[in-house]
Amino acid sequence: MSRTAARLRALPRTDKLAGAALVFLLLVVVVSVAAPWLAPGDPTAVDYLQAALPPSAEHWLGTDAFGRDLLTRVVHGGRASLATAAVAVALVIVVGATVGAISGYVGGLLDLAVTRVLDVLLAFPRLVLAIAIAALLEGGVVGVVLAVSVVSWPGYARLVRGYALQLRDEGYVQAARVAGTPWWRILRTHIAGSIAGPVLVLAVVDFGEVVLAVAGLSFLGLGVRPPQPEWGAMLNEARPYLEDSPWMFLAPGLAVVLVVLAVNYLGDAVRDALEPRRPRLPQRTRRRGGASTTELAAALAAHPGPDLVTLDRVSVAAGEQAVLTDVSLRIAAGEAVGLVGESGSGKSTLAGALLGLLRPPLRITGGTVTLYGQDTTGWDTHDWRLVRGQHVGLVSQDPLTALNPVLTIGTQLVETVRAHHRVSRAAARQRARAALDLVRLPQHCLDRYPHQLSGGMRQRVAIAIALINEPRLLICDEPTTALDVTTQARILEELTRLRAELGVGLLFVSHDLRLMSQVVERVVVLHEGHVVEDAPASRLFTAPEHPYTRTLLAAIPGNELEVRRAAG
Amino acid sequence: MLRVDGLGKRYGRTPVLSDVAFTVGDGEAVGLVGSSGAGKTTIARCVVGQERPRAGSITYDGVPVGRSRRHVQMVFQDPRSSLNPRWTVRRSLREPARNFGLPAPGADLVTQVGLDPALLDRYPHELSTGQCQRICIARALVTGPRLLVLDEPLSALDLPLQAQILDLLDELRRERGLSYLFVSHDIMVVAALCDRVVVLQNGRVVEEAAATDLLTRPQHPHTRELVADTPRLRYA
């Protein structure tokens, strides 16, 4: 993809060391390819008069026991080492990727058979197997290439199989099948295109290891044979002179170390650059004076004021682009307010601003967000953590991603309580039971994992988590989008009932005015970052003032006529 | 016309479809409605030959659907994921044409789905979700199909966009004499586009009626439930 390519191109600039490694490797490759011209001397010509000379102006790296110039031999040796490694890597990629992709995509019995073969191959110790194969083929370049390839391809195949398995269920692959694309063409176009990037990265990362393996086999006398130069073979030749003439050992040794080091670093850098999701540590905002967190906690708990939330002319921008402009919004205690707008209108950004969840590039550029009478400007991470989950609950769109798949429902409820209250596990569990009762889920759900529950039940759990610390404000961001109509209706009823029972304030974010009309008392219409209408539900739904609100109402299936009537 | 007869399917031991039968006549739009898990998507996948039923037959003009791929195409729920992110719109549109040795579609097809031909050289991430869905509809039309299977094509879209796509589908149907099998959990949306609606519950057809009748005089208790649960504006 173009974004990936751009990130790769930017790599040498963002990571200077990777740039240096790349330049070094290119240099090594150029020198190796041009070896016959750059180092015209014969790398195998013996001259005992020049034997075992230390590095000098004439022989930069010294000479070996046969009087051969070590620089010439290292350069020519690089040619052999790198070419052998490159051929081996290419072979491994082609075989590994092809077998892996076919096995993963086709699946069934073929996949089963391939996987078993791979398991067996991967169970052998790599080096021992490589030595055995090289010995069996009686060494030589071909033997080394085959030996290294045979032990390396199963790893690739397994990895590529995993990718292919994922891609098989990808929407565009399914679409291609329905469009009549034959399986081999899907493999050649969609699958190959998707795995090319990761496979190439893997090849770079693995190249270092292959260089080492080739050198290792040659060192053992199973690869390139003397007198032909090769780094591993040269190391072997230098072995007896390690004490007297260490330069014989150092020259090829350093060459191997430097090349492998550069390749590994570059491989890691490339992989990091291609990782689409970088771990982003939570921003530790510094407080700018004001009350301490403890004082804030007391103030929040004792909040006497009538308003839960006040947004006063708040603007949010992403870089230079305005996302929200002069947005003002008030939610009174116990009030249910709807926030409606299309995707891209800034709804979710607004909800995020209420919880201090805006992440760069998003930032508040103007106005103030007041929670429970406290100005949130300059709040740090601790302050926000005090609010989230305790004073403001959040129910998000997809309960499957909101819940942790490896923890039971009970653990997640207990965790939410204990994050804010110093209570015993037993007491927290007691509250978890009460919370399940509140959302009318049976008690046995405590010991269930999210995937064991239906979509509707999961969303009830999300609501229970949001309400367990008895916040006075609940934010629901498209809480029913992932559910079917029947479940949606039940969740909406649940929200209405809970609101009546607990007197909790509600901010209901949605693109669907129909849902909104079931739960809220007042509706705020957001359009391209501006509040275009803010009116009681009864008036907004019957006599909308802003043309955009009328468009939204007209978009309701089967509602066009009624709106036309209402608008006159 | 599409004829689904005695369709049965199970995953492991769980039956997901039992004895499902319905037809979609030429130029007709038929809705397939039910809650999640009712088997709607399984039927859709069987109709486009992506899943093999355990029992029963699905034929298009008497030919088993596996062999009439060109005439039966599908539009998926999530337009973003059903376009290859590394491909331009042009390349995505060319794929089905190539499969059947047809000429590569061009600007006129894109114009027909209400888009600017300039979008042909864009990548999916440069398009809005609504534009992506229009491209997916265009792609489904490339082979000149006679039946489109629409699997929740509006669920990923905001209401105003849903209305626009509904209009587009209605227009295309009139212009090209297409038939639709429209799968959705939203009975209102289905009623807006379809002549006839088939209601599913737990893999069985529980009711089949004209769209207007279904909304005003639902017969089966499950249909009544679905109609009652369909969100509507409280104040209208």
PDB file of C-alpha atoms in Angstrom, chain A residues 381-491:
ATOM      1  CA  THR A 381      -4.029  11.362  34.109  1.00  0.00           C
ATOM      2  CA  HIS A 382      -4.797  10.731  37.786  1.00  0.00           C
ATOM      3  CA  ASP A 383      -7.589  13.262  37.817  1.00  0.00           C
ATOM      4  CA  TRP A 384      -9.239  11.750  34.763  1.00  0.00           C
ATOM      5  CA  ARG A 385      -8.842   8.266  36.130  1.00  0.00           C
ATOM      6  CA  LEU A 386     -10.792   9.411  39.162  1.00  0.00           C
ATOM      7  CA  VAL A 387     -13.685  10.375  36.931  1.00  0.00           C
ATOM      8  CA  ARG A 388     -13.733   7.538  34.432  1.00  0.00           C
ATOM      9  CA  GLY A 389     -15.692   4.555  35.584  1.00  0.00           C
ATOM     10  CA  GLN A 390     -16.623   6.208  38.849  1.00  0.00           C
ATOM     11  CA  HIS A 391     -18.358   9.471  38.063  1.00  0.00           C
ATOM     12  CA  VAL A 392     -18.911   8.872  34.359  1.00  0.00           C
ATOM     13  CA  GLY A 393     -19.730   5.458  32.879  1.00  0.00           C
ATOM     14  CA  LEU A 394     -19.179   4.646  29.225  1.00  0.00           C
ATOM     15  CA  VAL A 395     -20.991   2.108  27.081  1.00  0.00           C
ATOM     16  CA  SER A 396     -19.403   1.825  23.672  1.00  0.00           C
ATOM     17  CA  GLN A 397     -20.549   0.480  20.348  1.00  0.00           C
ATOM     18  CA  ASP A 398     -19.162  -3.020  20.289  1.00  0.00           C
ATOM     19  CA  PRO A 399     -19.363  -4.896  23.580  1.00  0.00           C
ATOM     20  CA  LEU A 400     -17.145  -7.643  22.193  1.00  0.00           C
ATOM     21  CA  THR A 401     -14.180  -5.308  21.895  1.00  0.00           C
ATOM     22  CA  ALA A 402     -15.043  -3.386  25.075  1.00  0.00           C
ATOM     23  CA  LEU A 403     -14.826  -6.528  27.215  1.00  0.00           C
ATOM     24  CA  ASN A 404     -11.597  -8.381  27.857  1.00  0.00           C
ATOM     25  CA  PRO A 405     -11.925 -11.794  26.168  1.00  0.00           C
ATOM     26  CA  VAL A 406      -9.678 -13.649  28.636  1.00  0.00           C
ATOM     27  CA  LEU A 407     -11.277 -12.468  31.880  1.00  0.00           C
ATOM     28  CA  THR A 408     -14.596 -13.616  33.260  1.00  0.00           C
ATOM     29  CA  ILE A 409     -17.441 -11.146  33.562  1.00  0.00           C
ATOM     30  CA  GLY A 410     -17.146 -11.348  37.362  1.00  0.00           C
ATOM     31  CA  THR A 411     -13.454 -10.444  37.310  1.00  0.00           C
ATOM     32  CA  GLN A 412     -14.107  -7.460  35.087  1.00  0.00           C
ATOM     33  CA  LEU A 413     -16.910  -6.188  37.317  1.00  0.00           C
ATOM     34  CA  VAL A 414     -14.846  -6.674  40.479  1.00  0.00           C
ATOM     35  CA  GLU A 415     -11.877  -4.951  38.872  1.00  0.00           C
ATOM     36  CA  THR A 416     -13.990  -1.898  38.081  1.00  0.00           C
ATOM     37  CA  VAL A 417     -15.127  -1.626  41.696  1.00  0.00           C
ATOM     38  CA  ARG A 418     -11.672  -2.128  43.173  1.00  0.00           C
ATOM     39  CA  ALA A 419     -10.100   0.387  40.816  1.00  0.00           C
ATOM     40  CA  HIS A 420     -12.018   3.070  42.672  1.00  0.00           C
ATOM     41  CA  HIS A 421     -12.883   1.708  46.100  1.00  0.00           C
ATOM     42  CA  ARG A 422     -10.776   0.069  48.766  1.00  0.00           C
ATOM     43  CA  VAL A 423     -13.066  -2.834  49.409  1.00  0.00           C
ATOM     44  CA  SER A 424     -12.452  -6.530  49.890  1.00  0.00           C
ATOM     45  CA  ARG A 425     -12.784  -8.912  46.961  1.00  0.00           C
ATOM     46  CA  ALA A 426     -15.861 -10.435  48.603  1.00  0.00           C
ATOM     47  CA  ALA A 427     -17.537  -7.068  48.993  1.00  0.00           C
ATOM     48  CA  ALA A 428     -16.702  -6.171  45.405  1.00  0.00           C
ATOM     49  CA  ARG A 429     -18.161  -9.472  44.253  1.00  0.00           C
ATOM     50  CA  GLN A 430     -21.305  -8.666  46.199  1.00  0.00           C
ATOM     51  CA  ARG A 431     -21.578  -5.437  44.253  1.00  0.00           C
ATOM     52  CA  ALA A 432     -20.943  -7.299  41.018  1.00  0.00           C
ATOM     53  CA  ARG A 433     -23.921  -9.536  41.817  1.00  0.00           C
ATOM     54  CA  ALA A 434     -26.087  -6.510  42.467  1.00  0.00           C
ATOM     55  CA  ALA A 435     -24.955  -4.944  39.202  1.00  0.00           C
ATOM     56  CA  LEU A 436     -25.942  -8.071  37.262  1.00  0.00           C
ATOM     57  CA  ASP A 437     -29.333  -7.974  38.967  1.00  0.00           C
ATOM     58  CA  LEU A 438     -29.647  -4.364  37.946  1.00  0.00           C
ATOM     59  CA  VAL A 439     -29.278  -5.182  34.247  1.00  0.00           C
ATOM     60  CA  ARG A 440     -31.366  -8.353  34.731  1.00  0.00           C
ATOM     61  CA  LEU A 441     -28.682 -10.876  33.928  1.00  0.00           C
ATOM     62  CA  PRO A 442     -28.604 -14.225  35.758  1.00  0.00           C
ATOM     63  CA  GLN A 443     -25.923 -14.661  38.433  1.00  0.00           C
ATOM     64  CA  HIS A 444     -24.143 -17.469  36.603  1.00  0.00           C
ATOM     65  CA  CYS A 445     -22.899 -14.878  34.101  1.00  0.00           C
ATOM     66  CA  LEU A 446     -20.276 -13.909  36.691  1.00  0.00           C
ATOM     67  CA  ASP A 447     -18.243 -16.971  35.790  1.00  0.00           C
ATOM     68  CA  ARG A 448     -18.744 -16.712  32.063  1.00  0.00           C
ATOM     69  CA  TYR A 449     -16.357 -15.299  29.481  1.00  0.00           C
ATOM     70  CA  PRO A 450     -17.568 -12.663  27.006  1.00  0.00           C
ATOM     71  CA  HIS A 451     -17.628 -15.070  24.061  1.00  0.00           C
ATOM     72  CA  GLN A 452     -20.037 -17.352  25.931  1.00  0.00           C
ATOM     73  CA  LEU A 453     -22.705 -14.644  25.991  1.00  0.00           C
ATOM     74  CA  SER A 454     -24.951 -13.319  23.238  1.00  0.00           C
ATOM     75  CA  GLY A 455     -24.490  -9.815  21.837  1.00  0.00           C
ATOM     76  CA  GLY A 456     -27.365  -8.465  23.885  1.00  0.00           C
ATOM     77  CA  MET A 457     -26.077 -10.031  27.092  1.00  0.00           C
ATOM     78  CA  ARG A 458     -22.620  -8.641  26.460  1.00  0.00           C
ATOM     79  CA  GLN A 459     -24.013  -5.171  26.052  1.00  0.00           C
ATOM     80  CA  ARG A 460     -25.909  -5.610  29.340  1.00  0.00           C
ATOM     81  CA  VAL A 461     -22.599  -6.549  30.959  1.00  0.00           C
ATOM     82  CA  ALA A 462     -21.029  -3.398  29.510  1.00  0.00           C
ATOM     83  CA  ILE A 463     -23.873  -1.380  31.015  1.00  0.00           C
ATOM     84  CA  ALA A 464     -23.427  -3.147  34.358  1.00  0.00           C
ATOM     85  CA  ILE A 465     -19.720  -2.259  34.344  1.00  0.00           C
ATOM     86  CA  ALA A 466     -20.537   1.338  33.468  1.00  0.00           C
ATOM     87  CA  LEU A 467     -23.059   1.593  36.306  1.00  0.00           C
ATOM     88  CA  ILE A 468     -21.380  -0.490  39.017  1.00  0.00           C
ATOM     89  CA  ASN A 469     -19.756   2.506  40.710  1.00  0.00           C
ATOM     90  CA  GLU A 470     -23.034   4.413  40.597  1.00  0.00           C
ATOM     91  CA  PRO A 471     -21.968   7.303  38.381  1.00  0.00           C
ATOM     92  CA  ARG A 472     -24.369  10.151  37.891  1.00  0.00           C
ATOM     93  CA  LEU A 473     -23.643  10.299  34.184  1.00  0.00           C
ATOM     94  CA  LEU A 474     -23.700   7.517  31.620  1.00  0.00           C
ATOM     95  CA  ILE A 475     -22.360   8.035  28.107  1.00  0.00           C
ATOM     96  CA  CYS A 476     -23.723   5.597  25.527  1.00  0.00           C
ATOM     97  CA  ASP A 477     -21.865   5.816  22.205  1.00  0.00           C
ATOM     98  CA  GLU A 478     -23.964   4.013  19.553  1.00  0.00           C
ATOM     99  CA  PRO A 479     -24.768   1.310  22.109  1.00  0.00           C
ATOM    100  CA  THR A 480     -27.009  -0.766  19.853  1.00  0.00           C
ATOM    101  CA  THR A 481     -25.371  -0.524  16.425  1.00  0.00           C
ATOM    102  CA  ALA A 482     -23.932  -4.023  16.666  1.00  0.00           C
ATOM    103  CA  LEU A 483     -27.246  -5.569  17.719  1.00  0.00           C
ATOM    104  CA  ASP A 484     -30.332  -6.716  15.820  1.00  0.00           C
ATOM    105  CA  VAL A 485     -33.666  -4.934  16.180  1.00  0.00           C
ATOM    106  CA  THR A 486     -35.058  -7.227  18.852  1.00  0.00           C
ATOM    107  CA  THR A 487     -32.012  -6.980  21.087  1.00  0.00           C
ATOM    108  CA  GLN A 488     -31.770  -3.284  20.333  1.00  0.00           C
ATOM    109  CA  ALA A 489     -35.320  -2.726  21.535  1.00  0.00           C
ATOM    110  CA  ARG A 490     -34.591  -4.600  24.791  1.00  0.00           C
ATOM    111  CA  ILE A 491     -31.407  -2.596  25.463  1.00  0.00           C
TER     112      ILE A 491
END
